Amino acid sequence: MDGKKFIEADTSMFPVPPVMVSCTSKDGSKHNIITLAWVGIISSEPPMVGICIRPSRFSYNLIVETGDFVVNIPSEDQARVVDYCGMVTGKTKDKFKESGLTAGEASKVESPIILECPVNLECKLVKVIKDYSKSHHLFLGEIVAVAVSEGMGKIDVGKVKPIAFCNGEYGGIGELIGRMGFSKK
C-alpha cells in the first residue's frame, strides 16, 4: 500500500446525501425548499436526523419559527432540481413553482412534503446547536412520520435511487454490494 500524504482539513467525508428540506412560514403562506448535504441520521430511538444550515439562509428562520421541517430524499432523476433548489434563494423565488415540484400535505407537521420525492421524513425540531461552528448551525429533528411513494413497499434503495454528493459532484449510489449482517453468514 502506498504511503499517505496529509492535506488541509476539509469536508472530505463522502458520499453525503443531498436532500431537499421543505419548510413553511408560521402562517403557512410561504413554503420553501433548501438543498442540504450536511445531513445524517443521529439516533434510532427516538429516530432523529441532524441537518446543518447557515444562519443567513432563508429557510433557517422559517424552521426556527414553525418548529418543524421535512427531509425529502430525491432520486437520481431529480439531480437538476436538487441543484437548482440549492442555487437560488427562497427570499426572491418560489422554488416549488419555479422547479415544478408539488407541495403536499404532511401527516404530522405543518411543513409540506415534496410529492415527487420517493421518501419524506417529517421532523419536529428538537434543538438548534449554534456554538459549534462558524459557518453552520446544527438542527436536531425527531422523525415523527415517514411517507414513501406508492408501490415502494419497504424502502428499496434500488427503487429510490438516491443521489450521492461528492466534492461538488452528483452521482448515483451504484449496485448493491451486501446487506447488513452479510459478513457473518
mmCIF file of N, CA, C and O in Angstrom, residues 62-130:
data_model
loop_
_atom_site.group_PDB
_atom_site.id
_atom_site.type_symbol
_atom_site.label_atom_id
_atom_site.label_comp_id
_atom_site.label_asym_id
_atom_site.label_seq_id
_atom_site.Cartn_x
_atom_site.Cartn_y
_atom_site.Cartn_z
ATOM 1 N N LEU A 62 -37.481 30.197 9.008
ATOM 2 C CA LEU A 62 -38.761 29.510 8.837
ATOM 3 C C LEU A 62 -38.825 28.280 9.742
ATOM 4 O O LEU A 62 -39.834 28.045 10.423
ATOM 5 N N ILE A 63 -37.761 27.503 9.758
ATOM 6 C CA ILE A 63 -37.734 26.285 10.577
ATOM 7 C C ILE A 63 -37.755 26.628 12.063
ATOM 8 O O ILE A 63 -38.481 26.002 12.848
ATOM 9 N N VAL A 64 -36.996 27.634 12.473
ATOM 10 C CA VAL A 64 -36.986 28.051 13.873
ATOM 11 C C VAL A 64 -38.384 28.506 14.295
ATOM 12 O O VAL A 64 -38.867 28.137 15.370
ATOM 13 N N GLU A 65 -39.042 29.290 13.465
ATOM 14 C CA GLU A 65 -40.368 29.828 13.806
ATOM 15 C C GLU A 65 -41.443 28.749 13.875
ATOM 16 O O GLU A 65 -42.286 28.768 14.769
ATOM 17 N N THR A 66 -41.446 27.818 12.934
ATOM 18 C CA THR A 66 -42.511 26.804 12.897
ATOM 19 C C THR A 66 -42.195 25.594 13.764
ATOM 20 O O THR A 66 -43.104 24.900 14.201
ATOM 21 N N GLY A 67 -40.906 25.325 13.966
ATOM 22 C CA GLY A 67 -40.519 24.179 14.784
ATOM 23 C C GLY A 67 -40.639 22.844 14.075
ATOM 24 O O GLY A 67 -40.685 21.795 14.724
ATOM 25 N N ASP A 68 -40.671 22.865 12.739
ATOM 26 C CA ASP A 68 -40.674 21.593 12.012
ATOM 27 C C ASP A 68 -40.086 21.762 10.619
ATOM 28 O O ASP A 68 -39.874 22.878 10.143
ATOM 29 N N PHE A 69 -39.819 20.630 9.963
ATOM 30 C CA PHE A 69 -39.293 20.599 8.602
ATOM 31 C C PHE A 69 -39.465 19.191 8.063
ATOM 32 O O PHE A 69 -39.754 18.261 8.817
ATOM 33 N N VAL A 70 -39.287 19.036 6.756
ATOM 34 C CA VAL A 70 -39.361 17.719 6.126
ATOM 35 C C VAL A 70 -38.081 17.488 5.336
ATOM 36 O O VAL A 70 -37.676 18.347 4.537
ATOM 37 N N VAL A 71 -37.435 16.358 5.569
ATOM 38 C CA VAL A 71 -36.279 15.950 4.785
ATOM 39 C C VAL A 71 -36.823 15.086 3.643
ATOM 40 O O VAL A 71 -37.357 14.001 3.882
ATOM 41 N N ASN A 72 -36.719 15.594 2.427
ATOM 42 C CA ASN A 72 -37.218 14.910 1.239
ATOM 43 C C ASN A 72 -36.035 14.289 0.514
ATOM 44 O O ASN A 72 -35.094 15.000 0.142
ATOM 45 N N ILE A 73 -36.072 12.974 0.340
ATOM 46 C CA ILE A 73 -34.963 12.267 -0.292
ATOM 47 C C ILE A 73 -35.263 12.122 -1.776
ATOM 48 O O ILE A 73 -36.208 11.430 -2.158
ATOM 49 N N PRO A 74 -34.474 12.792 -2.620
ATOM 50 C CA PRO A 74 -34.716 12.743 -4.060
ATOM 51 C C PRO A 74 -34.071 11.519 -4.711
ATOM 52 O O PRO A 74 -33.208 10.862 -4.121
ATOM 53 N N SER A 75 -34.487 11.243 -5.937
ATOM 54 C CA SER A 75 -33.876 10.171 -6.719
ATOM 55 C C SER A 75 -32.933 10.770 -7.759
ATOM 56 O O SER A 75 -32.919 11.989 -7.982
ATOM 57 N N GLU A 76 -32.141 9.902 -8.375
ATOM 58 C CA GLU A 76 -31.136 10.350 -9.343
ATOM 59 C C GLU A 76 -31.714 11.242 -10.430
ATOM 60 O O GLU A 76 -31.076 12.199 -10.856
ATOM 61 N N ASP A 77 -32.928 10.940 -10.892
ATOM 62 C CA ASP A 77 -33.511 11.734 -11.977
ATOM 63 C C ASP A 77 -33.925 13.135 -11.525
ATOM 64 O O ASP A 77 -34.356 13.949 -12.343
ATOM 65 N N GLN A 78 -33.768 13.438 -10.256
ATOM 66 C CA GLN A 78 -34.101 14.762 -9.740
ATOM 67 C C GLN A 78 -32.859 15.607 -9.442
ATOM 68 O O GLN A 78 -32.962 16.655 -8.817
ATOM 69 N N ALA A 79 -31.713 15.179 -9.907
ATOM 70 C CA ALA A 79 -30.457 15.893 -9.600
ATOM 71 C C ALA A 79 -30.503 17.354 -10.036
ATOM 72 O O ALA A 79 -30.037 18.233 -9.311
ATOM 73 N N ARG A 80 -31.084 17.639 -11.195
ATOM 74 C CA ARG A 80 -31.121 19.024 -11.680
ATOM 75 C C ARG A 80 -31.937 19.916 -10.749
ATOM 76 O O ARG A 80 -31.530 21.020 -10.411
ATOM 77 N N VAL A 81 -33.106 19.431 -10.291
ATOM 78 C CA VAL A 81 -33.946 20.232 -9.408
ATOM 79 C C VAL A 81 -33.320 20.342 -8.010
ATOM 80 O O VAL A 81 -33.451 21.368 -7.350
ATOM 81 N N VAL A 82 -32.609 19.315 -7.577
ATOM 82 C CA VAL A 82 -31.877 19.376 -6.304
ATOM 83 C C VAL A 82 -30.843 20.496 -6.377
ATOM 84 O O VAL A 82 -30.746 21.328 -5.472
ATOM 85 N N ASP A 83 -30.091 20.523 -7.453
ATOM 86 C CA ASP A 83 -29.082 21.555 -7.630
ATOM 87 C C ASP A 83 -29.730 22.939 -7.710
ATOM 88 O O ASP A 83 -29.270 23.883 -7.056
ATOM 89 N N TYR A 84 -30.809 23.063 -8.476
ATOM 90 C CA TYR A 84 -31.496 24.349 -8.613
ATOM 91 C C TYR A 84 -31.933 24.889 -7.251
ATOM 92 O O TYR A 84 -31.714 26.061 -6.939
ATOM 93 N N CYS A 85 -32.560 24.027 -6.450
ATOM 94 C CA CYS A 85 -33.065 24.476 -5.141
ATOM 95 C C CYS A 85 -31.944 24.856 -4.188
ATOM 96 O O CYS A 85 -32.174 25.549 -3.197
ATOM 97 N N GLY A 86 -30.728 24.445 -4.487
ATOM 98 C CA GLY A 86 -29.577 24.844 -3.694
ATOM 99 C C GLY A 86 -28.875 26.086 -4.224
ATOM 100 O O GLY A 86 -28.037 26.666 -3.539
ATOM 101 N N MET A 87 -29.234 26.501 -5.436
ATOM 102 C CA MET A 87 -28.524 27.615 -6.066
ATOM 103 C C MET A 87 -29.301 28.925 -6.073
ATOM 104 O O MET A 87 -28.727 29.973 -6.353
ATOM 105 N N VAL A 88 -30.603 28.878 -5.788
ATOM 106 C CA VAL A 88 -31.410 30.106 -5.767
ATOM 107 C C VAL A 88 -31.982 30.301 -4.364
ATOM 108 O O VAL A 88 -32.079 29.347 -3.589
ATOM 109 N N THR A 89 -32.348 31.510 -4.047
ATOM 110 C CA THR A 89 -32.863 31.804 -2.713
ATOM 111 C C THR A 89 -34.388 31.872 -2.699
ATOM 112 O O THR A 89 -35.006 32.405 -3.631
ATOM 113 N N GLY A 90 -34.960 31.359 -1.632
ATOM 114 C CA GLY A 90 -36.398 31.440 -1.426
ATOM 115 C C GLY A 90 -36.852 32.842 -1.040
ATOM 116 O O GLY A 90 -38.045 33.115 -0.996
ATOM 117 N N LYS A 91 -35.907 33.726 -0.760
ATOM 118 C CA LYS A 91 -36.274 35.117 -0.439
ATOM 119 C C LYS A 91 -36.929 35.775 -1.643
ATOM 120 O O LYS A 91 -37.819 36.601 -1.492
ATOM 121 N N THR A 92 -36.468 35.423 -2.839
ATOM 122 C CA THR A 92 -36.971 36.072 -4.048
ATOM 123 C C THR A 92 -37.642 35.120 -5.031
ATOM 124 O O THR A 92 -38.259 35.573 -5.993
ATOM 125 N N LYS A 93 -37.511 33.823 -4.832
ATOM 126 C CA LYS A 93 -38.075 32.842 -5.764
ATOM 127 C C LYS A 93 -39.021 31.894 -5.023
ATOM 128 O O LYS A 93 -38.763 31.515 -3.882
ATOM 129 N N ASP A 94 -40.093 31.499 -5.694
ATOM 130 C CA ASP A 94 -40.969 30.436 -5.208
ATOM 131 C C ASP A 94 -40.410 29.144 -5.796
ATOM 132 O O ASP A 94 -40.660 28.811 -6.955
ATOM 133 N N LYS A 95 -39.608 28.442 -5.008
ATOM 134 C CA LYS A 95 -38.905 27.271 -5.533
ATOM 135 C C LYS A 95 -39.853 26.150 -5.945
ATOM 136 O O LYS A 95 -39.557 25.407 -6.877
ATOM 137 N N PHE A 96 -40.987 26.010 -5.270
ATOM 138 C CA PHE A 96 -41.954 24.999 -5.709
ATOM 139 C C PHE A 96 -42.437 25.330 -7.114
ATOM 140 O O PHE A 96 -42.427 24.482 -8.005
ATOM 141 N N LYS A 97 -42.842 26.565 -7.334
ATOM 142 C CA LYS A 97 -43.353 26.983 -8.641
ATOM 143 C C LYS A 97 -42.267 26.911 -9.706
ATOM 144 O O LYS A 97 -42.476 26.364 -10.783
ATOM 145 N N GLU A 98 -41.114 27.469 -9.402
ATOM 146 C CA GLU A 98 -40.019 27.544 -10.376
ATOM 147 C C GLU A 98 -39.488 26.160 -10.767
ATOM 148 O O GLU A 98 -39.065 25.950 -11.897
ATOM 149 N N SER A 99 -39.489 25.216 -9.824
ATOM 150 C CA SER A 99 -38.915 23.897 -10.090
ATOM 151 C C SER A 99 -39.936 22.885 -10.599
ATOM 152 O O SER A 99 -39.566 21.808 -11.055
ATOM 153 N N GLY A 100 -41.211 23.221 -10.482
ATOM 154 C CA GLY A 100 -42.249 22.283 -10.896
ATOM 155 C C GLY A 100 -42.544 21.211 -9.862
ATOM 156 O O GLY A 100 -43.246 20.237 -10.146
ATOM 157 N N LEU A 101 -42.022 21.371 -8.658
ATOM 158 C CA LEU A 101 -42.295 20.412 -7.586
ATOM 159 C C LEU A 101 -43.640 20.726 -6.937
ATOM 160 O O LEU A 101 -44.095 21.865 -6.953
ATOM 161 N N THR A 102 -44.244 19.703 -6.332
ATOM 162 C CA THR A 102 -45.558 19.841 -5.725
ATOM 163 C C THR A 102 -45.467 19.757 -4.212
ATOM 164 O O THR A 102 -44.916 18.798 -3.671
ATOM 165 N N ALA A 103 -46.029 20.767 -3.535
ATOM 166 C CA ALA A 103 -46.091 20.775 -2.071
ATOM 167 C C ALA A 103 -47.312 19.957 -1.652
ATOM 168 O O ALA A 103 -48.440 20.330 -1.961
ATOM 169 N N GLY A 104 -47.062 18.851 -0.955
ATOM 170 C CA GLY A 104 -48.156 18.012 -0.471
ATOM 171 C C GLY A 104 -48.323 18.183 1.020
ATOM 172 O O GLY A 104 -47.409 18.622 1.725
ATOM 173 N N GLU A 105 -49.479 17.803 1.519
ATOM 174 C CA GLU A 105 -49.757 17.927 2.947
ATOM 175 C C GLU A 105 -49.053 16.816 3.719
ATOM 176 O O GLU A 105 -49.179 15.635 3.388
ATOM 177 N N ALA A 106 -48.330 17.192 4.739
ATOM 178 C CA ALA A 106 -47.680 16.227 5.627
ATOM 179 C C ALA A 106 -48.718 15.684 6.603
ATOM 180 O O ALA A 106 -49.792 16.261 6.769
ATOM 181 N N SER A 107 -48.372 14.596 7.279
ATOM 182 C CA SER A 107 -49.333 13.990 8.203
ATOM 183 C C SER A 107 -49.212 14.499 9.631
ATOM 184 O O SER A 107 -50.198 14.531 10.355
ATOM 185 N N LYS A 108 -47.996 14.942 10.038
ATOM 186 C CA LYS A 108 -47.806 15.330 11.434
ATOM 187 C C LYS A 108 -47.090 16.656 11.639
ATOM 188 O O LYS A 108 -46.858 17.055 12.770
ATOM 189 N N VAL A 109 -46.701 17.317 10.562
ATOM 190 C CA VAL A 109 -46.037 18.618 10.678
ATOM 191 C C VAL A 109 -46.716 19.609 9.735
ATOM 192 O O VAL A 109 -47.463 19.213 8.834
ATOM 193 N N GLU A 110 -46.449 20.885 9.938
ATOM 194 C CA GLU A 110 -47.032 21.930 9.092
ATOM 195 C C GLU A 110 -46.288 22.090 7.769
ATOM 196 O O GLU A 110 -46.877 22.457 6.761
ATOM 197 N N SER A 111 -44.983 21.821 7.773
ATOM 198 C CA SER A 111 -44.202 21.951 6.542
ATOM 199 C C SER A 111 -44.687 20.937 5.514
ATOM 200 O O SER A 111 -45.104 19.831 5.875
ATOM 201 N N PRO A 112 -44.630 21.300 4.228
ATOM 202 C CA PRO A 112 -45.110 20.381 3.195
ATOM 203 C C PRO A 112 -44.092 19.293 2.866
ATOM 204 O O PRO A 112 -42.892 19.476 3.061
ATOM 205 N N ILE A 113 -44.602 18.174 2.366
ATOM 206 C CA ILE A 113 -43.723 17.171 1.776
ATOM 207 C C ILE A 113 -43.600 17.505 0.291
ATOM 208 O O ILE A 113 -44.451 18.197 -0.270
ATOM 209 N N ILE A 114 -42.540 17.052 -0.345
ATOM 210 C CA ILE A 114 -42.398 17.189 -1.795
ATOM 211 C C ILE A 114 -42.902 15.888 -2.397
ATOM 212 O O ILE A 114 -42.278 14.833 -2.228
ATOM 213 N N LEU A 115 -44.041 15.956 -3.066
ATOM 214 C CA LEU A 115 -44.695 14.748 -3.564
ATOM 215 C C LEU A 115 -43.840 13.955 -4.546
ATOM 216 O O LEU A 115 -43.929 12.732 -4.596
ATOM 217 N N GLU A 116 -43.011 14.618 -5.322
ATOM 218 C CA GLU A 116 -42.194 13.923 -6.317
ATOM 219 C C GLU A 116 -41.035 13.134 -5.711
ATOM 220 O O GLU A 116 -40.470 12.270 -6.384
ATOM 221 N N CYS A 117 -40.654 13.422 -4.483
ATOM 222 C CA CYS A 117 -39.557 12.683 -3.842
ATOM 223 C C CYS A 117 -40.070 11.336 -3.335
ATOM 224 O O CYS A 117 -41.143 11.272 -2.738
ATOM 225 N N PRO A 118 -39.318 10.270 -3.530
ATOM 226 C CA PRO A 118 -39.788 8.940 -3.139
ATOM 227 C C PRO A 118 -39.891 8.719 -1.629
ATOM 228 O O PRO A 118 -40.656 7.870 -1.186
ATOM 229 N N VAL A 119 -39.135 9.469 -0.834
ATOM 230 C CA VAL A 119 -39.159 9.306 0.620
ATOM 231 C C VAL A 119 -39.181 10.683 1.276
ATOM 232 O O VAL A 119 -38.439 11.580 0.864
ATOM 233 N N ASN A 120 -40.039 10.841 2.280
ATOM 234 C CA ASN A 120 -40.174 12.112 3.005
ATOM 235 C C ASN A 120 -40.145 11.826 4.503
ATOM 236 O O ASN A 120 -40.930 11.010 4.984
ATOM 237 N N LEU A 121 -39.246 12.479 5.223
ATOM 238 C CA LEU A 121 -39.124 12.325 6.671
ATOM 239 C C LEU A 121 -39.666 13.582 7.340
ATOM 240 O O LEU A 121 -39.048 14.650 7.258
ATOM 241 N N GLU A 122 -40.817 13.466 7.981
ATOM 242 C CA GLU A 122 -41.410 14.609 8.684
ATOM 243 C C GLU A 122 -40.719 14.735 10.034
ATOM 244 O O GLU A 122 -40.625 13.756 10.778
ATOM 245 N N CYS A 123 -40.251 15.939 10.351
ATOM 246 C CA CYS A 123 -39.446 16.143 11.560
ATOM 247 C C CYS A 123 -39.961 17.300 12.410
ATOM 248 O O CYS A 123 -40.303 18.359 11.894
ATOM 249 N N LYS A 124 -39.955 17.071 13.722
ATOM 250 C CA LYS A 124 -40.220 18.134 14.703
ATOM 251 C C LYS A 124 -38.859 18.610 15.198
ATOM 252 O O LYS A 124 -38.007 17.809 15.591
ATOM 253 N N LEU A 125 -38.665 19.918 15.194
ATOM 254 C CA LEU A 125 -37.402 20.490 15.651
ATOM 255 C C LEU A 125 -37.253 20.268 17.154
ATOM 256 O O LEU A 125 -38.135 20.615 17.934
ATOM 257 N N VAL A 126 -36.145 19.661 17.548
ATOM 258 C CA VAL A 126 -35.857 19.391 18.953
ATOM 259 C C VAL A 126 -34.927 20.450 19.526
ATOM 260 O O VAL A 126 -35.142 20.947 20.632
ATOM 261 N N LYS A 127 -33.910 20.817 18.743
ATOM 262 C CA LYS A 127 -32.893 21.738 19.258
ATOM 263 C C LYS A 127 -32.080 22.301 18.104
ATOM 264 O O LYS A 127 -31.891 21.640 17.090
ATOM 265 N N VAL A 128 -31.586 23.527 18.287
ATOM 266 C CA VAL A 128 -30.638 24.129 17.359
ATOM 267 C C VAL A 128 -29.350 24.358 18.137
ATOM 268 O O VAL A 128 -29.359 25.026 19.171
ATOM 269 N N ILE A 129 -28.274 23.785 17.669
ATOM 270 C CA ILE A 129 -26.966 23.952 18.311
ATOM 271 C C ILE A 129 -26.187 24.976 17.496
ATOM 272 O O ILE A 129 -25.866 24.749 16.333
ATOM 273 N N LYS A 130 -25.892 26.113 18.131
ATOM 274 C CA LYS A 130 -25.320 27.244 17.414
ATOM 275 C C LYS A 130 -23.831 27.457 17.658
ATOM 276 O O LYS A 130 -23.181 28.141 16.882
#
